[in-house]
PDB file of C-alpha atoms in Angstrom:
ATOM      1  CA  UNK A  61     110.749 109.458 113.875  1.00  0.00           C
ATOM      2  CA  UNK A  62     107.843 110.781 111.846  1.00  0.00           C
ATOM      3  CA  UNK A  63     104.193 109.807 111.555  1.00  0.00           C
ATOM      4  CA  UNK A  64     102.802 111.082 108.262  1.00  0.00           C
ATOM      5  CA  UNK A  65      99.190 110.686 107.151  1.00  0.00           C
ATOM      6  CA  UNK A  66      97.950 111.396 103.648  1.00  0.00           C
ATOM      7  CA  UNK A  67      94.441 112.358 102.638  1.00  0.00           C
ATOM      8  CA  UNK A  68      91.994 110.983 100.119  1.00  0.00           C
ATOM      9  CA  UNK A  69      94.091 112.490  97.344  1.00  0.00           C
ATOM     10  CA  UNK A  70      97.355 111.762  95.530  1.00  0.00           C
ATOM     11  CA  UNK A  71      99.940 112.383  98.243  1.00  0.00           C
ATOM     12  CA  UNK A  72     103.741 112.402  98.411  1.00  0.00           C
ATOM     13  CA  UNK A  73     105.072 111.488 101.860  1.00  0.00           C
ATOM     14  CA  UNK A  74     108.795 111.600 102.710  1.00  0.00           C
ATOM     15  CA  UNK A  75     109.984 110.088 105.978  1.00  0.00           C
ATOM     16  CA  UNK A  76     113.687 110.998 105.694  1.00  0.00           C
ATOM     17  CA  UNK A  77     115.848 109.813 108.639  1.00  0.00           C
ATOM     18  CA  UNK A  78     114.459 107.872 111.584  1.00  0.00           C
ATOM     19  CA  UNK A  79     111.953 105.068 112.007  1.00  0.00           C
ATOM     20  CA  UNK A  80     108.882 106.499 110.306  1.00  0.00           C
ATOM     21  CA  UNK A  81     105.244 105.528 109.791  1.00  0.00           C
ATOM     22  CA  UNK A  82     103.722 106.654 106.489  1.00  0.00           C
ATOM     23  CA  UNK A  83     100.079 106.037 105.629  1.00  0.00           C
ATOM     24  CA  UNK A  84      98.792 107.185 102.254  1.00  0.00           C
ATOM     25  CA  UNK A  85      95.109 106.278 102.614  1.00  0.00           C
ATOM     26  CA  UNK A  86      93.073 106.683  99.405  1.00  0.00           C
ATOM     27  CA  UNK A  87      94.585 108.048  96.224  1.00  0.00           C
ATOM     28  CA  UNK A  88      97.650 107.247  94.149  1.00  0.00           C
ATOM     29  CA  UNK A  89     100.388 107.952  96.669  1.00  0.00           C
ATOM     30  CA  UNK A  90     104.186 108.034  96.654  1.00  0.00           C
ATOM     31  CA  UNK A  91     105.747 106.936  99.954  1.00  0.00           C
ATOM     32  CA  UNK A  92     109.483 107.347 100.607  1.00  0.00           C
ATOM     33  CA  UNK A  93     110.711 105.999 103.921  1.00  0.00           C
ATOM     34  CA  UNK A  94     114.295 107.258 103.737  1.00  0.00           C
ATOM     35  CA  UNK A  95     116.817 105.960 106.279  1.00  0.00           C
ATOM     36  CA  UNK A  96     115.609 103.911 109.221  1.00  0.00           C
ATOM     37  CA  UNK A  97     113.262 101.013 109.844  1.00  0.00           C
ATOM     38  CA  UNK A  98     110.021 102.319 108.394  1.00  0.00           C
ATOM     39  CA  UNK A  99     106.407 101.231 108.095  1.00  0.00           C
ATOM     40  CA  UNK A 100     104.792 102.219 104.788  1.00  0.00           C
ATOM     41  CA  UNK A 101     101.108 101.625 104.042  1.00  0.00           C
ATOM     42  CA  UNK A 102      99.610 102.746 100.753  1.00  0.00           C
ATOM     43  CA  UNK A 103      96.011 101.602 101.273  1.00  0.00           C
ATOM     44  CA  UNK A 104      93.693 102.245  98.298  1.00  0.00           C
ATOM     45  CA  UNK A 105      94.982 103.352  94.906  1.00  0.00           C
ATOM     46  CA  UNK A 106      98.058 102.751  92.773  1.00  0.00           C
ATOM     47  CA  UNK A 107     100.849 103.488  95.221  1.00  0.00           C
ATOM     48  CA  UNK A 108     104.621 103.641  94.851  1.00  0.00           C
ATOM     49  CA  UNK A 109     106.579 102.553  97.926  1.00  0.00           C
ATOM     50  CA  UNK A 110     110.307 103.022  98.491  1.00  0.00           C
ATOM     51  CA  UNK A 111     111.480 102.085 101.965  1.00  0.00           C
ATOM     52  CA  UNK A 112     115.027 103.340 101.426  1.00  0.00           C
ATOM     53  CA  UNK A 113     117.830 102.140 103.686  1.00  0.00           C
ATOM     54  CA  UNK A 114     116.857 100.130 106.754  1.00  0.00           C
ATOM     55  CA  UNK A 115     114.635  97.155 107.423  1.00  0.00           C
ATOM     56  CA  UNK A 116     111.195  98.253 106.297  1.00  0.00           C
ATOM     57  CA  UNK A 117     107.663  96.868 106.350  1.00  0.00           C
ATOM     58  CA  UNK A 118     105.779  97.667 103.149  1.00  0.00           C
ATOM     59  CA  UNK A 119     102.067  97.251 102.464  1.00  0.00           C
ATOM     60  CA  UNK A 120     100.724  98.829  99.305  1.00  0.00           C
ATOM     61  CA  UNK A 121      97.129  97.838 100.017  1.00  0.00           C
ATOM     62  CA  UNK A 122      94.881  95.007  98.944  1.00  0.00           C
ATOM     63  CA  UNK A 123      93.400  94.233  95.538  1.00  0.00           C
ATOM     64  CA  UNK A 124      95.001  97.060  93.535  1.00  0.00           C
ATOM     65  CA  UNK A 125      98.260  97.353  91.646  1.00  0.00           C
ATOM     66  CA  UNK A 126     101.175  98.884  93.551  1.00  0.00           C
ATOM     67  CA  UNK A 127     104.855  99.386  92.801  1.00  0.00           C
ATOM     68  CA  UNK A 128     107.774  98.656  95.132  1.00  0.00           C
ATOM     69  CA  UNK A 129     111.221 100.121  94.454  1.00  0.00           C
ATOM     70  CA  UNK A 130     114.540  98.703  95.692  1.00  0.00           C
ATOM     71  CA  UNK A 131     118.197  99.585  95.242  1.00  0.00           C
ATOM     72  CA  UNK A 132     121.452  98.171  96.572  1.00  0.00           C
ATOM     73  CA  UNK A 133     121.696  98.861 100.302  1.00  0.00           C
ATOM     74  CA  UNK A 134     117.929  98.809 100.881  1.00  0.00           C
ATOM     75  CA  UNK A 135     118.234  96.432 103.829  1.00  0.00           C
ATOM     76  CA  UNK A 136     116.048  93.477 104.750  1.00  0.00           C
ATOM     77  CA  UNK A 137     112.497  94.439 103.874  1.00  0.00           C
ATOM     78  CA  UNK A 138     109.129  92.720 104.130  1.00  0.00           C
ATOM     79  CA  UNK A 139     106.257  93.098 101.666  1.00  0.00           C
ATOM     80  CA  UNK A 140     102.817  92.142 102.951  1.00  0.00           C
ATOM     81  CA  UNK A 141     100.390  92.661 100.092  1.00  0.00           C
ATOM     82  CA  UNK A 142      97.556  90.794  98.442  1.00  0.00           C
ATOM     83  CA  UNK A 143      97.161  92.119  94.928  1.00  0.00           C
ATOM     84  CA  UNK A 144      94.731  91.426  92.138  1.00  0.00           C
ATOM     85  CA  UNK A 145      94.578  88.033  90.442  1.00  0.00           C
ATOM     86  CA  UNK A 146      94.228  89.744  87.042  1.00  0.00           C
ATOM     87  CA  UNK A 147      97.700  89.661  85.488  1.00  0.00           C
ATOM     88  CA  UNK A 148      97.517  93.246  84.215  1.00  0.00           C
ATOM     89  CA  UNK A 149      96.976  94.355  87.818  1.00  0.00           C
ATOM     90  CA  UNK A 150      99.878  92.437  89.360  1.00  0.00           C
ATOM     91  CA  UNK A 151     102.068  94.397  91.765  1.00  0.00           C
ATOM     92  CA  UNK A 152     105.497  95.406  90.452  1.00  0.00           C
ATOM     93  CA  UNK A 153     108.673  94.809  92.442  1.00  0.00           C
ATOM     94  CA  UNK A 154     111.481  96.743  90.789  1.00  0.00           C
ATOM     95  CA  UNK A 155     115.125  95.914  91.540  1.00  0.00           C
ATOM     96  CA  UNK A 156     117.038  98.875  90.163  1.00  0.00           C
ATOM     97  CA  UNK A 157     120.654  98.487  89.106  1.00  0.00           C
ATOM     98  CA  UNK A 158     120.814  94.699  88.928  1.00  0.00           C
ATOM     99  CA  UNK A 159     120.044  91.858  86.520  1.00  0.00           C
ATOM    100  CA  UNK A 160     118.008  88.721  87.006  1.00  0.00           C
ATOM    101  CA  UNK A 161     121.183  86.639  86.794  1.00  0.00           C
ATOM    102  CA  UNK A 162     122.342  88.208  90.070  1.00  0.00           C
ATOM    103  CA  UNK A 163     119.179  87.274  91.951  1.00  0.00           C
ATOM    104  CA  UNK A 164     118.601  84.297  94.239  1.00  0.00           C
ATOM    105  CA  UNK A 165     115.027  83.223  95.000  1.00  0.00           C
ATOM    106  CA  UNK A 166     114.458  80.957  97.995  1.00  0.00           C
ATOM    107  CA  UNK A 167     111.530  79.656  99.978  1.00  0.00           C
ATOM    108  CA  UNK A 168     111.220  79.809 103.770  1.00  0.00           C
ATOM    109  CA  UNK A 169     107.953  78.280 104.938  1.00  0.00           C
ATOM    110  CA  UNK A 170     105.285  80.049 102.899  1.00  0.00           C
ATOM    111  CA  UNK A 171     107.452  83.124 102.324  1.00  0.00           C
ATOM    112  CA  UNK A 172     109.506  83.965  99.246  1.00  0.00           C
ATOM    113  CA  UNK A 173     112.883  85.617  99.811  1.00  0.00           C
ATOM    114  CA  UNK A 174     114.635  87.503  97.010  1.00  0.00           C
ATOM    115  CA  UNK A 175     118.281  88.529  97.249  1.00  0.00           C
ATOM    116  CA  UNK A 176     119.055  90.562  94.166  1.00  0.00           C
ATOM    117  CA  UNK A 177     122.340  92.290  94.883  1.00  0.00           C
ATOM    118  CA  UNK A 178     124.737  89.628  96.149  1.00  0.00           C
ATOM    119  CA  UNK A 179     124.685  91.245  99.602  1.00  0.00           C
ATOM    120  CA  UNK A 180     122.652  90.919 102.796  1.00  0.00           C
ATOM    121  CA  UNK A 181     119.876  92.952 101.166  1.00  0.00           C
ATOM    122  CA  UNK A 182     116.696  90.910 100.899  1.00  0.00           C
ATOM    123  CA  UNK A 183     113.004  91.247 100.177  1.00  0.00           C
ATOM    124  CA  UNK A 184     110.660  88.814 101.909  1.00  0.00           C
ATOM    125  CA  UNK A 185     107.206  88.397 100.397  1.00  0.00           C
ATOM    126  CA  UNK A 186     105.027  87.328 103.282  1.00  0.00           C
ATOM    127  CA  UNK A 187     102.873  84.233 102.641  1.00  0.00           C
ATOM    128  CA  UNK A 188     103.745  84.274  98.943  1.00  0.00           C
ATOM    129  CA  UNK A 189     103.112  80.533  98.586  1.00  0.00           C
ATOM    130  CA  UNK A 190      99.622  80.609 100.096  1.00  0.00           C
ATOM    131  CA  UNK A 191      96.981  78.973  97.928  1.00  0.00           C
ATOM    132  CA  UNK A 192      95.289  82.283  97.099  1.00  0.00           C
ATOM    133  CA  UNK A 193      96.227  83.613  93.658  1.00  0.00           C
ATOM    134  CA  UNK A 194      96.362  87.105  95.126  1.00  0.00           C
ATOM    135  CA  UNK A 195      99.207  86.116  97.438  1.00  0.00           C
ATOM    136  CA  UNK A 196     101.626  85.752  94.514  1.00  0.00           C
ATOM    137  CA  UNK A 197     100.351  88.436  92.141  1.00  0.00           C
ATOM    138  CA  UNK A 198     103.739  90.088  91.613  1.00  0.00           C
ATOM    139  CA  UNK A 199     106.009  90.925  88.698  1.00  0.00           C
ATOM    140  CA  UNK A 200     109.746  90.884  89.477  1.00  0.00           C
ATOM    141  CA  UNK A 201     111.371  93.547  87.333  1.00  0.00           C
ATOM    142  CA  UNK A 202     115.136  93.631  86.783  1.00  0.00           C
ATOM    143  CA  UNK A 203     117.210  95.751  84.432  1.00  0.00           C
ATOM    144  CA  UNK A 204     117.361  92.933  81.902  1.00  0.00           C
ATOM    145  CA  UNK A 205     114.212  90.879  82.411  1.00  0.00           C
ATOM    146  CA  UNK A 206     110.820  90.580  84.109  1.00  0.00           C
ATOM    147  CA  UNK A 207     109.486  87.338  85.586  1.00  0.00           C
ATOM    148  CA  UNK A 208     106.321  86.323  87.428  1.00  0.00           C
ATOM    149  CA  UNK A 209     105.019  83.606  89.739  1.00  0.00           C
ATOM    150  CA  UNK A 210     104.471  81.313  86.770  1.00  0.00           C
ATOM    151  CA  UNK A 211     108.193  81.466  85.969  1.00  0.00           C
ATOM    152  CA  UNK A 212     109.224  80.782  89.550  1.00  0.00           C
ATOM    153  CA  UNK A 213     107.090  77.677  90.071  1.00  0.00           C
ATOM    154  CA  UNK A 214     108.458  76.094  86.906  1.00  0.00           C
ATOM    155  CA  UNK A 215     111.676  75.573  88.837  1.00  0.00           C
ATOM    156  CA  UNK A 216     113.879  77.821  86.743  1.00  0.00           C
ATOM    157  CA  UNK A 217     114.735  80.251  89.523  1.00  0.00           C
ATOM    158  CA  UNK A 218     113.772  78.910  92.937  1.00  0.00           C
ATOM    159  CA  UNK A 219     116.694  77.631  95.012  1.00  0.00           C
ATOM    160  CA  UNK A 220     117.052  75.556  98.130  1.00  0.00           C
ATOM    161  CA  UNK A 221     117.244  77.843 101.127  1.00  0.00           C
ATOM    162  CA  UNK A 222     120.874  78.631 101.862  1.00  0.00           C
ATOM    163  CA  UNK A 223     122.481  78.233 105.249  1.00  0.00           C
ATOM    164  CA  UNK A 224     125.076  80.391 106.977  1.00  0.00           C
ATOM    165  CA  UNK A 225     127.746  79.260 104.548  1.00  0.00           C
ATOM    166  CA  UNK A 226     126.038  81.233 101.811  1.00  0.00           C
ATOM    167  CA  UNK A 227     125.815  78.406  99.301  1.00  0.00           C
ATOM    168  CA  UNK A 228     122.673  77.324  97.530  1.00  0.00           C
ATOM    169  CA  UNK A 229     121.903  74.878  94.763  1.00  0.00           C
ATOM    170  CA  UNK A 230     119.384  76.102  92.214  1.00  0.00           C
ATOM    171  CA  UNK A 231     117.451  74.101  89.611  1.00  0.00           C
ATOM    172  CA  UNK A 232     118.993  76.289  86.953  1.00  0.00           C
ATOM    173  CA  UNK A 233     122.513  75.523  88.159  1.00  0.00           C
ATOM    174  CA  UNK A 234     121.760  71.801  88.356  1.00  0.00           C
ATOM    175  CA  UNK A 235     120.716  71.704  84.732  1.00  0.00           C
ATOM    176  CA  UNK A 236     123.846  73.638  83.812  1.00  0.00           C
ATOM    177  CA  UNK A 237     125.890  71.438  86.198  1.00  0.00           C
ATOM    178  CA  UNK A 238     127.172  74.585  87.839  1.00  0.00           C
ATOM    179  CA  UNK A 239     126.733  73.437  91.425  1.00  0.00           C
ATOM    180  CA  UNK A 240     127.337  76.273  93.795  1.00  0.00           C
ATOM    181  CA  UNK A 241     125.984  79.783  94.178  1.00  0.00           C
ATOM    182  CA  UNK A 242     128.702  81.506  96.189  1.00  0.00           C
ATOM    183  CA  UNK A 243     128.164  84.464  98.500  1.00  0.00           C
ATOM    184  CA  UNK A 244     131.134  84.723 100.837  1.00  0.00           C
ATOM    185  CA  UNK A 245     132.224  81.856 103.082  1.00  0.00           C
ATOM    186  CA  UNK A 246     135.051  79.492 102.047  1.00  0.00           C
ATOM    187  CA  UNK A 247     134.001  75.987 101.131  1.00  0.00           C
ATOM    188  CA  UNK A 248     134.075  73.344 103.866  1.00  0.00           C
ATOM    189  CA  UNK A 249     135.005  69.697 103.403  1.00  0.00           C
ATOM    190  CA  UNK A 250     132.548  67.418 101.705  1.00  0.00           C
ATOM    191  CA  UNK A 251     130.081  65.495 103.893  1.00  0.00           C
ATOM    192  CA  UNK A 252     128.526  62.217 102.649  1.00  0.00           C
ATOM    193  CA  UNK A 253     125.249  63.113 104.373  1.00  0.00           C
ATOM    194  CA  UNK A 254     125.136  66.465 102.613  1.00  0.00           C
ATOM    195  CA  UNK A 255     125.986  64.803  99.312  1.00  0.00           C
ATOM    196  CA  UNK A 256     123.043  62.464  99.862  1.00  0.00           C
ATOM    197  CA  UNK A 257     120.757  65.424 100.584  1.00  0.00           C
ATOM    198  CA  UNK A 258     121.926  67.110  97.429  1.00  0.00           C
ATOM    199  CA  UNK A 259     121.186  63.956  95.434  1.00  0.00           C
ATOM    200  CA  UNK A 260     117.656  63.938  96.854  1.00  0.00           C
ATOM    201  CA  UNK A 261     117.230  67.583  95.956  1.00  0.00           C
ATOM    202  CA  UNK A 262     118.408  66.963  92.410  1.00  0.00           C
ATOM    203  CA  UNK A 263     115.974  64.073  92.066  1.00  0.00           C
ATOM    204  CA  UNK A 264     113.089  66.163  93.329  1.00  0.00           C
ATOM    205  CA  UNK A 265     113.956  69.088  91.070  1.00  0.00           C
ATOM    206  CA  UNK A 266     114.292  66.896  87.986  1.00  0.00           C
ATOM    207  CA  UNK A 267     110.564  66.167  88.172  1.00  0.00           C
ATOM    208  CA  UNK A 268     109.482  69.620  89.287  1.00  0.00           C
ATOM    209  CA  UNK A 269     106.620  71.186  87.339  1.00  0.00           C
ATOM    210  CA  UNK A 270     104.199  74.065  87.797  1.00  0.00           C
ATOM    211  CA  UNK A 271     101.691  71.654  89.339  1.00  0.00           C
ATOM    212  CA  UNK A 272     104.162  70.354  91.891  1.00  0.00           C
ATOM    213  CA  UNK A 273     105.295  73.480  93.715  1.00  0.00           C
ATOM    214  CA  UNK A 274     103.929  72.077  96.988  1.00  0.00           C
ATOM    215  CA  UNK A 275     106.693  69.440  96.893  1.00  0.00           C
ATOM    216  CA  UNK A 276     109.173  72.123  97.910  1.00  0.00           C
ATOM    217  CA  UNK A 277     108.140  71.598 101.521  1.00  0.00           C
ATOM    218  CA  UNK A 278     109.915  68.229 101.493  1.00  0.00           C
ATOM    219  CA  UNK A 279     113.243  69.509 100.241  1.00  0.00           C
ATOM    220  CA  UNK A 280     116.277  70.017 102.518  1.00  0.00           C
ATOM    221  CA  UNK A 281     116.210  73.430 104.197  1.00  0.00           C
ATOM    222  CA  UNK A 282     119.943  73.910 104.187  1.00  0.00           C
ATOM    223  CA  UNK A 283     122.921  72.660 102.254  1.00  0.00           C
ATOM    224  CA  UNK A 284     125.870  74.186 104.079  1.00  0.00           C
ATOM    225  CA  UNK A 285     128.833  72.117 102.992  1.00  0.00           C
ATOM    226  CA  UNK A 286     130.699  71.570  99.784  1.00  0.00           C
ATOM    227  CA  UNK A 287     129.363  68.883  97.458  1.00  0.00           C
ATOM    228  CA  UNK A 288     131.780  67.387  94.946  1.00  0.00           C
ATOM    229  CA  UNK A 289     130.708  67.749  91.354  1.00  0.00           C
ATOM    230  CA  UNK A 290     131.267  64.029  90.848  1.00  0.00           C
ATOM    231  CA  UNK A 291     128.212  63.270  92.963  1.00  0.00           C
ATOM    232  CA  UNK A 292     125.991  65.136  90.539  1.00  0.00           C
ATOM    233  CA  UNK A 293     127.899  63.965  87.503  1.00  0.00           C
ATOM    234  CA  UNK A 294     127.076  60.405  88.527  1.00  0.00           C
ATOM    235  CA  UNK A 295     123.434  61.347  89.001  1.00  0.00           C
ATOM    236  CA  UNK A 296     123.181  62.943  85.575  1.00  0.00           C
ATOM    237  CA  UNK A 297     124.837  59.958  83.938  1.00  0.00           C
ATOM    238  CA  UNK A 298     128.294  61.369  83.235  1.00  0.00           C
TER     239      UNK A 298
END
């Protein structure tokens, strides 16, 4: 378990194995946590943070552009960063080796959770939905496409938070009438109460706009059971 401190220069800090603490201080630093549950802090400058395997806490530093790197097997990481509200200075979150179509975006309280690899790997952006523009100053970069906060709040990507069953219903899938985003668990029997919740979610999402992202707080937190496609077909008029 290492504690590594940079200087007021451009540093490269490598934690390797163990639960490490890396602090870059000033300068444009590169921080690699390696294996283990690491704490990485870039502080001032344009920093590149890669937590590696393990559940890491990543803070590139306030008000300046930073870059976060993720690959399959990175674990369940947390980003706590307030960037710059100038779009050219947004932080970059890079998901290497996967496409946007593989990613699921969900909201938990004021946090945004991104699962990009179809596994238990996740990135939680702490307080992403706070009112401050700096809280959501991130670009999400995939192999095939880059999106930003403006894309997410339009309702094209944000899903209802999934429960233990691993199923979520996204606005995108509703419009395509492709109901379920499957992770692992077999489908359970339909529940009328869940079907009703899904109807309410569909209704809310049909009127969702960039100015209505606060309405997400009223949506069902979990949809854990199977919902027959006929329920939504009736809603959409088919």
